[in-house]
Tab-separated table of C-alpha atoms in Angstrom:
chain	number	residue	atom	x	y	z
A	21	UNK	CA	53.126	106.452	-115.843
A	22	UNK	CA	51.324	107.144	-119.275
A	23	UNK	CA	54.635	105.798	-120.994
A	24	UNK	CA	54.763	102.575	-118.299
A	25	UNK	CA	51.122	101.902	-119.216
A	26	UNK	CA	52.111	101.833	-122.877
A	27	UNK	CA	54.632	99.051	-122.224
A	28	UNK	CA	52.603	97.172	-120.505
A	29	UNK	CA	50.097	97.354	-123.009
A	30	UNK	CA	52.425	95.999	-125.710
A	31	UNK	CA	52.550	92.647	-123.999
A	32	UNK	CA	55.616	90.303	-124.372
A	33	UNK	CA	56.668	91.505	-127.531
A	34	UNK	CA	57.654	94.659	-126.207
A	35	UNK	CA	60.389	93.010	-123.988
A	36	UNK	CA	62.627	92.330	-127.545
A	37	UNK	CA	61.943	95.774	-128.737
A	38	UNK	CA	63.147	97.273	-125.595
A	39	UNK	CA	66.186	94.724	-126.011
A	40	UNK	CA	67.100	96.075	-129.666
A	41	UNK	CA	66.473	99.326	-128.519
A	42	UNK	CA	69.368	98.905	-125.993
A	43	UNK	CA	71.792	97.311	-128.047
A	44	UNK	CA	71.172	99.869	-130.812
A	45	UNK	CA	71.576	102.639	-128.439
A	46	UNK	CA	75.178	101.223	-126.906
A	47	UNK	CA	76.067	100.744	-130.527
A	48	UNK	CA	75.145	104.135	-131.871
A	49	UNK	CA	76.902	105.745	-129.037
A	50	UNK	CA	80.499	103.480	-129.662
A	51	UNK	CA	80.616	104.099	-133.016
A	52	UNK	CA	80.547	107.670	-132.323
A	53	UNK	CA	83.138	107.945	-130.444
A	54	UNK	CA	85.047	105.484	-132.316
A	55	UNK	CA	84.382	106.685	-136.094
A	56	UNK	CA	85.890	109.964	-135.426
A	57	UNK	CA	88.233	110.930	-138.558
A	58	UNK	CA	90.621	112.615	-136.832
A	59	UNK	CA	91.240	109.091	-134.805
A	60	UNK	CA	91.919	107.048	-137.557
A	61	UNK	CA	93.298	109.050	-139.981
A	62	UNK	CA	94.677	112.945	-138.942
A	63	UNK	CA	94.932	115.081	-141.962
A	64	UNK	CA	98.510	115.406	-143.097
A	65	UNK	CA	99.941	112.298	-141.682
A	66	UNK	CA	101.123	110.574	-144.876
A	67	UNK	CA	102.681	114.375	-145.503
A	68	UNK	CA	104.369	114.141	-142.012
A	69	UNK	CA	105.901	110.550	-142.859
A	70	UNK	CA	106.948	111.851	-146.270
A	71	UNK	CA	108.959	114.779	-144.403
A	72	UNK	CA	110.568	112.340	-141.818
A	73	UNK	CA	111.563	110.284	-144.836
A	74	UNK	CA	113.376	113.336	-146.468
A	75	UNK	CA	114.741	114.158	-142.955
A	76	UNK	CA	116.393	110.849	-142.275
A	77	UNK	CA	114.388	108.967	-140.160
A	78	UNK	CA	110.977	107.446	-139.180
A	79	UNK	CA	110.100	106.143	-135.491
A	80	UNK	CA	107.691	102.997	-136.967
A	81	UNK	CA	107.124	102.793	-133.145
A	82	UNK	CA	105.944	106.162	-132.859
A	83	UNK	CA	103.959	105.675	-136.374
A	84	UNK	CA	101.664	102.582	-135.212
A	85	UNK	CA	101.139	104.598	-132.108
A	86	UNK	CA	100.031	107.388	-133.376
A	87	UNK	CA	96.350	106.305	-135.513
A	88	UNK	CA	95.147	103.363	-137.512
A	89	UNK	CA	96.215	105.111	-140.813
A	90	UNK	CA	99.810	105.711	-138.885
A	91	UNK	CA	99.779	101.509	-138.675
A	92	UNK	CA	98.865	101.258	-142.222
A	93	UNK	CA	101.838	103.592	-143.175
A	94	UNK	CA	103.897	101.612	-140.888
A	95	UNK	CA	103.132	98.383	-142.350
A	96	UNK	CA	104.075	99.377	-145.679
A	97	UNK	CA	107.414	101.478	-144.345
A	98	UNK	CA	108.147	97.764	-143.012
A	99	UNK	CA	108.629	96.379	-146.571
A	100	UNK	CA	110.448	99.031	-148.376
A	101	UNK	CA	113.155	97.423	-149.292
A	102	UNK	CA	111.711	94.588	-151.001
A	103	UNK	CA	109.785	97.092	-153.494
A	104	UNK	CA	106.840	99.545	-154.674
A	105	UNK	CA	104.887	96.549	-154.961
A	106	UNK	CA	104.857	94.899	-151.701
A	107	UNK	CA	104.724	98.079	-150.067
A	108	UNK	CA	100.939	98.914	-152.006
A	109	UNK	CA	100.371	94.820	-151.233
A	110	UNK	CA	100.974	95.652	-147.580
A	111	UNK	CA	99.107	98.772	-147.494
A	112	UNK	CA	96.375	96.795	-148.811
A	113	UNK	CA	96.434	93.948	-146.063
A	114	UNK	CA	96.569	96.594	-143.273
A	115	UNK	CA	94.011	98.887	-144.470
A	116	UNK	CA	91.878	95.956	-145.116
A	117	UNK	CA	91.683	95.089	-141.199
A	118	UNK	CA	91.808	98.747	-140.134
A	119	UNK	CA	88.202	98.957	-142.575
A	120	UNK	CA	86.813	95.906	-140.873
A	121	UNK	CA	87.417	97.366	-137.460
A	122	UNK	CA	85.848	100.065	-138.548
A	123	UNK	CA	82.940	98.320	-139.443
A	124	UNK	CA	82.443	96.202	-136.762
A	125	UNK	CA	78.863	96.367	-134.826
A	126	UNK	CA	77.170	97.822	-138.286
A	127	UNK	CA	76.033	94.372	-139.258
A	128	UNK	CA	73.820	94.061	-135.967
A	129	UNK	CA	72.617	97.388	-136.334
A	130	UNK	CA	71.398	97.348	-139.537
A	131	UNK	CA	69.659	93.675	-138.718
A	132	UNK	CA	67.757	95.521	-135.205
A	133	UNK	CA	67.197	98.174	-138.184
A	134	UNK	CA	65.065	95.576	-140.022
A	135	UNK	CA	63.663	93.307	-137.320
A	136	UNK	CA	62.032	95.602	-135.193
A	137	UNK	CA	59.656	96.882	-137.729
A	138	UNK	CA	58.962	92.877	-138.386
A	139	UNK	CA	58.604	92.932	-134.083
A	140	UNK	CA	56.309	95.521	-134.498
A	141	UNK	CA	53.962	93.993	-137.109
A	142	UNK	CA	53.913	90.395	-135.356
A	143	UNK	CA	52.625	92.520	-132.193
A	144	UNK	CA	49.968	93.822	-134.712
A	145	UNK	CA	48.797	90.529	-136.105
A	146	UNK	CA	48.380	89.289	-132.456
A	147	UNK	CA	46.595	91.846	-131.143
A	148	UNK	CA	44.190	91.577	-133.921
A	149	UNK	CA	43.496	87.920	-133.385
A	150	UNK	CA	42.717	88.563	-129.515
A	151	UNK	CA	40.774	91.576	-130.821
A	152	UNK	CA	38.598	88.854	-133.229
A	153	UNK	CA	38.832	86.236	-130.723
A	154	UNK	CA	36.431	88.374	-128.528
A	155	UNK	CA	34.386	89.449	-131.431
A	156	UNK	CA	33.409	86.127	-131.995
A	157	UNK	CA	32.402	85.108	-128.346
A	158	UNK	CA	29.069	85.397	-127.101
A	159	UNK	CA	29.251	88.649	-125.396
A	160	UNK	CA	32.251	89.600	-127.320
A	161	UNK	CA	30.536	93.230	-127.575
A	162	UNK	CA	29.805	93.538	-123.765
A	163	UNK	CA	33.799	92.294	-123.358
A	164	UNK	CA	34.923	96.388	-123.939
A	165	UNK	CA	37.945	96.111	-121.783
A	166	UNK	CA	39.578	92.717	-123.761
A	167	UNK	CA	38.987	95.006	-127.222
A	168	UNK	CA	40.674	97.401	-125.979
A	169	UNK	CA	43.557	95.836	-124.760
A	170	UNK	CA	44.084	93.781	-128.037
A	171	UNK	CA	43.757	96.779	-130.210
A	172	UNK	CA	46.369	98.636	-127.825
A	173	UNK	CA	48.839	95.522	-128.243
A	174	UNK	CA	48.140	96.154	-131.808
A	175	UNK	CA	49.084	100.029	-131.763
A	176	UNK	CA	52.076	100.094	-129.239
A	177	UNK	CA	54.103	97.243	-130.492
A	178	UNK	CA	54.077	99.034	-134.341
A	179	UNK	CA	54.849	102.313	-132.981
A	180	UNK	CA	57.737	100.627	-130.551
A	181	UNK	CA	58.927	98.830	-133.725
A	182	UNK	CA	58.816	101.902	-135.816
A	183	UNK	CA	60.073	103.976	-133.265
A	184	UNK	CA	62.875	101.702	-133.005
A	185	UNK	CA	64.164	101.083	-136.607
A	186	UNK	CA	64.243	104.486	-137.998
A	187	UNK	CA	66.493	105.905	-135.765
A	188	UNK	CA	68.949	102.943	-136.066
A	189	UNK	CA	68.423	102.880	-140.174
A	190	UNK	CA	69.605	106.551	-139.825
A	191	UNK	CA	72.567	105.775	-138.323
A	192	UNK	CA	73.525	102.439	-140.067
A	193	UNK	CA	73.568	104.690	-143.206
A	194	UNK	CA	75.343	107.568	-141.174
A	195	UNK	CA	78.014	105.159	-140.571
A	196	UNK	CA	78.074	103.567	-143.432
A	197	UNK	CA	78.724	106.814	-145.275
A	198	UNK	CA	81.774	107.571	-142.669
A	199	UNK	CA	83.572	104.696	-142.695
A	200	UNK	CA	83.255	105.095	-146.708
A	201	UNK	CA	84.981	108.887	-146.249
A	202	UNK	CA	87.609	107.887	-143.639
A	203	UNK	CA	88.460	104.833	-146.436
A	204	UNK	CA	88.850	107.653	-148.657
A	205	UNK	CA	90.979	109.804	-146.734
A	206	UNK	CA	93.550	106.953	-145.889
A	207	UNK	CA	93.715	105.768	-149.596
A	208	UNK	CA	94.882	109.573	-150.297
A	209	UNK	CA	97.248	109.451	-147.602
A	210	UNK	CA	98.585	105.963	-148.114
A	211	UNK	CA	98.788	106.847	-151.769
A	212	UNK	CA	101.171	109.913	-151.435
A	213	UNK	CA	103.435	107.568	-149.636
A	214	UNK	CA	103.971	105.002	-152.238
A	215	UNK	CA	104.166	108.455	-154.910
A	216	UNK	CA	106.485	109.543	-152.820
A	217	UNK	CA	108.827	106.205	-151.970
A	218	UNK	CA	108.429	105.768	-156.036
A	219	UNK	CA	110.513	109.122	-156.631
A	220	UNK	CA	112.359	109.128	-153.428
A	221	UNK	CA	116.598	108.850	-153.925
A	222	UNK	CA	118.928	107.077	-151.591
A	223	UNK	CA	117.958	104.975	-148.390
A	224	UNK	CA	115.208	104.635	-146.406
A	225	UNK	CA	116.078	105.004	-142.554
A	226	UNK	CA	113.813	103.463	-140.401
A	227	UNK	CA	113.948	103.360	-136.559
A	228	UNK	CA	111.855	101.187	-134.326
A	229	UNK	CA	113.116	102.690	-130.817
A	230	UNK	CA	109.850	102.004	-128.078
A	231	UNK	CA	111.509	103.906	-125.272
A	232	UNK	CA	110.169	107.572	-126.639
A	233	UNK	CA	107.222	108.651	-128.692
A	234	UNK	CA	109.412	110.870	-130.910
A	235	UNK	CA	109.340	110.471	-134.422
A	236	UNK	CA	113.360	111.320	-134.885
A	237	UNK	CA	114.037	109.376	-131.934
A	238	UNK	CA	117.409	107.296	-132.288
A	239	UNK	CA	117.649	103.750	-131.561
A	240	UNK	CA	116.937	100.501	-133.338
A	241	UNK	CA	117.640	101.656	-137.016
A	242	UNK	CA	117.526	99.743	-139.864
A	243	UNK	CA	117.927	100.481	-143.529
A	244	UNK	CA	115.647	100.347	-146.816
């Protein structure tokens, strides 16, 4: 009950706070589960494509199926034929929507990461001005109980604020810094592609069969 008390004690304001608190929590919990690495882009993928090259044959079908990065590689696979530079141009365009994905619900959490604080403070200021609203009344030292209550209003709603905003300012930054080292990873990857389409001899077979999940899968084949 201590904890109910508490809330009640932080008046109206504390009905935003809880809000935030909420919507930071549901977003702190997605974007765990949906900035894992090994998701978007698996270690040795782009080295996987480059052997199916040198093999014969990519399933793009089985590549945009398989992770964001594989969709990225795909998209560039797409435009081999027409050269090294519209496959990095490509690359580019689909690793720019893959990052925004990746980024999505950050914004709001790094706003409830600088509101509630703000929250907080306005619950402050009001308190104080019911706590010198009694002062200033007759029997504004006999009123104990109306003190009290203002200077509680005053206490709860910083703490709620506070309590509130560092936690999601830890993990704005925490995902901040991921999505930064999963950009990383599929640069690397998308890079030893195009280093390896530069050098690469003879055609590139592509397949886009949707009937099976296997990368050597035949069906559908076209030629770069």
């Amino acid at each position: 009950m201590e904890l109910l008390d508490a809330l009640i004690a932080g008046g109206w304001l504390m009905i935003p706070l809880l809000g935030c608190s909420l919507v930071a929590m549901v977003i702190i919990i997605e974007r765990l589960w949906t900035l894992r690495a090994g998701r978007i882009a698996p270690l040795g993928l782009g080295q996987e494509v480059c052997t199916l090259i040198n093999q014969g044959q990519v399933n793009l079908y089985w590549l945009e199926g398989h992770s964001p990065l594989g969709g990225i590689l795909a998209a560039g696979l797409r435009n081999a034929r027409l050269g090294h530079e519209q496959v990095r141009a490509r690359l580019q365009e689909a690793a720019t929507a893959v990052i925004h994905d990746m980024e999505r619900f950050l914004s709001p959490l790094g706003t409830i990461a600088a509101i509630t604080p703000l929250i907080g403070l306005l619950g402050t200021v009001v308190g104080m001005i019911e706590v010198f609203s009694v002062i200033v009344t007759v029997d504004g030292v006999e009123r104990t109980a109306d003190l009290a209550g203002g200077i509680s209003r005053a206490l709860v709603t910083t703490a709620a604020g506070l309590t509130v905003a560092i936690p999601a300012l830890m993990f704005h930054r925490y995902f901040q810094r991921r999505v930064e080292d999963i950009t990383v990873r599929m640069e690397e990857q998308a890079g030893l592609l195009v280093e390896y389409l530069a050098h690469h001899q003879g055609e590139v077979r592509l397949s886009d069969h949707r009937s099976g999940a296997a990368p050597g899968a035949a069906g559908g084949e076209s030629r770069a």
